[in-house]
Short mmCIF file of C-alpha atoms in Angstrom, two decimals:
data_model
loop_
_atom_site.label_atom_id
_atom_site.label_comp_id
_atom_site.label_asym_id
_atom_site.label_seq_id
_atom_site.Cartn_x
_atom_site.Cartn_y
_atom_site.Cartn_z
CA UNK A 30 -14.87 -3.02 7.94
CA UNK A 31 -12.26 -5.21 6.52
CA UNK A 32 -9.48 -6.58 8.72
CA UNK A 33 -6.38 -8.26 7.39
CA UNK A 34 -4.04 -10.35 9.60
CA UNK A 35 -0.60 -11.39 8.35
CA UNK A 36 1.88 -13.89 9.83
CA UNK A 37 4.69 -14.16 10.50
CA UNK A 38 5.91 -10.66 11.23
CA UNK A 39 9.47 -11.74 10.54
CA UNK A 40 10.81 -14.63 8.53
CA UNK A 41 14.39 -15.70 8.06
CA UNK A 42 15.29 -18.36 5.53
CA UNK A 43 18.49 -19.81 3.95
CA UNK A 44 19.12 -18.91 0.36
CA UNK A 45 17.42 -21.58 -1.87
CA UNK A 46 14.81 -22.50 0.72
CA UNK A 47 11.06 -21.67 0.38
CA UNK A 48 9.28 -18.91 2.18
CA UNK A 49 5.57 -18.91 3.03
CA UNK A 50 3.50 -15.94 4.28
CA UNK A 51 0.00 -16.33 5.36
CA UNK A 52 -2.92 -13.93 5.61
CA UNK A 53 -6.54 -13.93 6.73
CA UNK A 54 -9.30 -11.49 5.92
CA UNK A 55 -12.65 -10.80 7.56
CA UNK A 56 -14.99 -9.44 4.88
CA UNK A 57 -16.33 -12.09 2.53
CA UNK A 58 -17.12 -9.32 0.07
CA UNK A 59 -13.36 -8.83 -0.61
CA UNK A 60 -12.61 -10.09 -4.08
CA UNK A 61 -9.15 -9.03 -5.09
CA UNK A 62 -5.97 -9.90 -3.22
CA UNK A 63 -2.68 -8.29 -4.22
CA UNK A 64 0.75 -8.82 -2.65
CA UNK A 65 3.32 -6.06 -2.52
CA UNK A 66 7.09 -6.06 -1.97
CA UNK A 67 8.60 -2.97 -0.33
CA UNK A 68 12.25 -2.34 0.02
CA UNK A 69 13.46 0.06 2.64
CA UNK A 70 12.40 3.64 1.84
CA UNK A 71 10.83 2.78 -1.42
CA UNK A 72 7.38 2.41 -2.85
CA UNK A 73 5.42 -0.89 -2.63
CA UNK A 74 5.65 -2.87 -5.81
CA UNK A 75 2.95 -5.26 -6.91
CA UNK A 76 4.48 -8.76 -7.26
CA UNK A 77 1.43 -10.97 -7.83
CA UNK A 78 -2.34 -10.77 -7.27
CA UNK A 79 -5.32 -13.13 -7.30
CA UNK A 80 -8.99 -12.70 -7.76
CA UNK A 81 -11.64 -14.40 -5.82
CA UNK A 82 -12.70 -16.66 -8.70
CA UNK A 83 -9.30 -18.32 -8.75
CA UNK A 84 -7.79 -20.63 -6.27
CA UNK A 85 -4.09 -20.48 -7.20
CA UNK A 86 -1.77 -18.40 -9.41
CA UNK A 87 1.91 -18.79 -10.22
CA UNK A 88 4.50 -16.58 -11.69
CA UNK A 89 7.98 -18.12 -11.84
CA UNK A 90 9.16 -18.53 -8.22
CA UNK A 91 6.14 -16.78 -6.73
CA UNK A 92 2.78 -18.37 -6.21
CA UNK A 93 -0.33 -17.36 -4.35
CA UNK A 94 -3.20 -19.52 -3.18
CA UNK A 95 -6.64 -18.44 -1.97
CA UNK A 96 -9.19 -20.26 0.13
CA UNK A 97 -12.36 -18.23 -0.01
CA UNK A 98 -14.30 -20.49 2.43
CA UNK A 99 -11.64 -20.06 5.11
CA UNK A 100 -10.79 -16.54 4.01
CA UNK A 101 -7.09 -17.44 3.87
CA UNK A 102 -4.52 -16.58 1.23
CA UNK A 103 -0.87 -17.27 1.12
CA UNK A 104 2.31 -16.26 -0.71
CA UNK A 105 4.84 -18.87 -1.65
CA UNK A 106 8.35 -17.94 -2.73
CA UNK A 107 10.55 -20.84 -3.90
CA UNK A 108 14.39 -20.97 -4.38
CA UNK A 109 14.74 -17.74 -2.41
CA UNK A 110 17.55 -15.33 -3.27
CA UNK A 111 19.15 -12.58 -1.13
CA UNK A 112 17.42 -9.99 -3.33
CA UNK A 113 14.05 -11.34 -2.11
CA UNK A 114 14.86 -9.78 1.19
CA UNK A 115 12.28 -7.07 1.79
CA UNK A 116 8.94 -6.42 3.51
CA UNK A 117 5.98 -8.13 1.95
CA UNK A 118 2.38 -6.95 2.41
CA UNK A 119 -0.78 -8.89 1.71
CA UNK A 120 -3.94 -6.93 1.04
CA UNK A 121 -7.65 -7.41 0.52
CA UNK A 122 -9.70 -5.18 -1.76
CA UNK A 123 -13.40 -4.51 -1.91
CA UNK A 124 -15.06 -2.77 -4.81
CA UNK A 125 -16.83 0.38 -3.42
CA UNK A 126 -16.96 2.57 -6.44
CA UNK A 127 -13.22 2.23 -6.76
CA UNK A 128 -11.35 -0.48 -4.95
CA UNK A 129 -10.69 0.04 -1.29
CA UNK A 130 -7.62 -1.84 -0.09
CA UNK A 131 -6.71 -2.82 3.35
CA UNK A 132 -3.15 -3.99 4.05
CA UNK A 133 -1.76 -6.62 6.38
CA UNK A 134 0.86 -5.66 8.89
CA UNK A 135 3.77 -6.90 6.79
CA UNK A 136 6.32 -9.59 6.93
CA UNK A 137 10.01 -8.80 6.99
CA UNK A 138 11.81 -11.50 4.99
CA UNK A 139 15.45 -12.03 5.45
CA UNK A 140 17.24 -14.35 2.99
CA UNK A 141 20.57 -15.45 4.23
CA UNK A 142 23.28 -16.19 1.67
CA UNK B 18 3.60 2.78 -18.13
CA UNK B 19 1.52 3.40 -15.01
CA UNK B 20 3.90 5.80 -13.37
CA UNK B 21 2.91 7.85 -10.35
CA UNK B 22 5.04 10.63 -9.03
CA UNK B 23 5.03 12.50 -5.72
CA UNK B 24 6.42 15.85 -4.76
CA UNK B 25 8.29 16.68 -2.69
CA UNK B 26 10.12 13.49 -1.85
CA UNK B 27 10.98 14.81 1.60
CA UNK B 28 10.15 17.89 3.61
CA UNK B 29 11.15 19.35 6.92
CA UNK B 30 8.98 22.01 8.45
CA UNK B 31 8.34 23.82 11.72
CA UNK B 32 5.45 22.87 13.99
CA UNK B 33 2.36 24.81 13.08
CA UNK B 34 3.02 25.24 9.41
CA UNK B 35 1.15 23.61 6.58
CA UNK B 36 2.62 21.21 4.03
CA UNK B 37 1.20 20.30 0.62
CA UNK B 38 2.10 17.00 -1.11
CA UNK B 39 1.27 16.36 -4.73
CA UNK B 40 0.48 13.03 -6.35
CA UNK B 41 0.47 12.83 -10.10
CA UNK B 42 -0.35 10.02 -12.50
CA UNK B 43 2.09 10.66 -15.37
CA UNK B 44 0.90 8.48 -18.21
CA UNK B 45 -2.65 7.52 -17.30
CA UNK B 46 -5.84 8.94 -15.94
CA UNK B 47 -6.63 7.92 -12.43
CA UNK B 48 -10.32 7.74 -11.57
CA UNK B 49 -9.36 7.19 -7.89
CA UNK B 50 -6.39 8.09 -5.80
CA UNK B 51 -5.55 6.89 -2.30
CA UNK B 52 -3.50 8.54 0.44
CA UNK B 53 -1.67 6.27 2.93
CA UNK B 54 0.53 6.96 6.00
CA UNK B 55 3.29 4.61 6.97
CA UNK B 56 5.11 4.76 10.19
CA UNK B 57 8.57 3.16 10.58
CA UNK B 58 8.40 -0.59 10.43
CA UNK B 59 4.57 -0.53 10.15
CA UNK B 60 2.04 -1.18 7.47
CA UNK B 61 0.33 1.23 5.11
CA UNK B 62 -2.65 2.79 6.77
CA UNK B 63 -5.29 4.10 4.43
CA UNK B 64 -6.13 7.73 5.25
CA UNK B 65 -8.52 8.63 2.48
CA UNK B 66 -9.94 7.88 -0.91
CA UNK B 67 -10.37 10.56 -3.44
CA UNK B 68 -12.26 10.65 -6.69
CA UNK B 69 -11.82 13.37 -9.23
CA UNK B 70 -14.25 16.22 -8.75
CA UNK B 71 -15.71 14.99 -5.51
CA UNK B 72 -15.02 15.10 -1.82
CA UNK B 73 -12.60 12.72 -0.37
CA UNK B 74 -13.74 9.79 1.85
CA UNK B 75 -11.79 9.67 5.00
CA UNK B 76 -11.09 6.63 7.09
CA UNK B 77 -12.25 6.49 10.69
CA UNK B 78 -9.88 8.46 12.92
CA UNK B 79 -8.49 10.61 10.20
CA UNK B 80 -9.34 14.30 10.69
CA UNK B 81 -10.59 15.73 7.43
CA UNK B 82 -9.88 19.37 8.55
CA UNK B 83 -6.29 18.44 9.26
CA UNK B 84 -5.61 16.46 6.12
CA UNK B 85 -7.10 18.31 3.31
CA UNK B 86 -7.36 16.38 0.05
CA UNK B 87 -8.11 17.92 -3.36
CA UNK B 88 -8.47 15.86 -6.48
CA UNK B 89 -8.72 18.52 -9.09
CA UNK B 90 -8.13 16.49 -12.18
CA UNK B 91 -7.71 12.89 -13.34
CA UNK B 92 -3.96 13.19 -12.98
CA UNK B 93 -3.47 15.19 -9.81
CA UNK B 94 -4.41 14.83 -6.14
CA UNK B 95 -2.96 16.89 -3.30
CA UNK B 96 -2.78 16.29 0.38
CA UNK B 97 -2.25 19.24 2.64
CA UNK B 98 -1.26 18.64 6.29
CA UNK B 99 -2.48 21.70 8.12
CA UNK B 100 -0.89 22.98 11.32
CA UNK B 101 1.57 20.13 11.24
CA UNK B 102 2.86 18.80 14.60
CA UNK B 103 5.75 16.37 15.35
CA UNK B 104 3.33 13.44 15.64
CA UNK B 105 2.36 14.04 11.94
CA UNK B 106 5.93 13.10 10.92
CA UNK B 107 5.60 10.01 8.83
CA UNK B 108 5.96 8.54 5.29
CA UNK B 109 3.08 9.56 3.09
CA UNK B 110 2.30 7.45 -0.05
CA UNK B 111 -0.22 7.99 -2.64
CA UNK B 112 -1.53 5.48 -5.14
CA UNK B 113 -3.58 5.85 -8.28
CA UNK B 114 -6.08 3.47 -9.77
CA UNK B 115 -7.88 3.30 -13.16
CA UNK B 116 -11.01 1.34 -13.59
CA UNK B 117 -9.27 -1.89 -12.61
CA UNK B 118 -8.20 -3.10 -9.26
CA UNK B 119 -4.46 -2.49 -9.58
CA UNK B 120 -3.02 0.38 -7.52
CA UNK B 121 0.16 2.15 -8.73
CA UNK B 122 2.11 3.71 -5.84
CA UNK B 123 4.02 6.96 -5.76
CA UNK B 124 7.53 6.96 -4.36
CA UNK B 125 6.33 8.52 -1.07
CA UNK B 126 7.03 11.71 0.81
CA UNK B 127 8.91 11.63 4.06
CA UNK B 128 7.69 14.45 6.33
CA UNK B 129 9.55 15.60 9.40
CA UNK B 130 7.90 18.18 11.64
CA UNK B 131 10.24 19.87 14.10
#
């Protein structure tokens, strides 16, 4: 089955700096890659997603890149703010009737003011 | 739009009792619902996938007789933890999906088994 690895597990940056989180997946059939932000005790919130026919997508301070050949995808947050502090999960989805999603282990991001 | 609710938000029960958790899509019809378990400081682990009117598909290592899932309608799925034990204490989160890829998550249910 699909396996998603995520690095780093913890990331601490100064406010205004950029943060990069990297993920790899194992199943080449995966074709949808969402990123979720989860604040303590709350539900995961979708922040950006990318499909396998696209190499890069940007939404304001957030961007995601996908390298299908290498099975890598990354989240880039620029001009980080303290409110960006949270746990971020990457995920890979395979269409099997519905879409089955496997999550990475998560990255705890701290943005220091 | 795309709101998913869960009830209860938290529950404390005695060991050996059963607990039912409801997941509802409030403003859309969900063809598929997913149940996840999340232990403290860990990722979301997929437990099972349920489609309306059919039996749930369980992930490897998840006991279907212990975690009963019923998806009676396009807006409601239930997870029943039978004969709960302290090791079942966790944060249980559901998500709902329409025909597209996006999953909408519920707020989660925190279960504590004493």
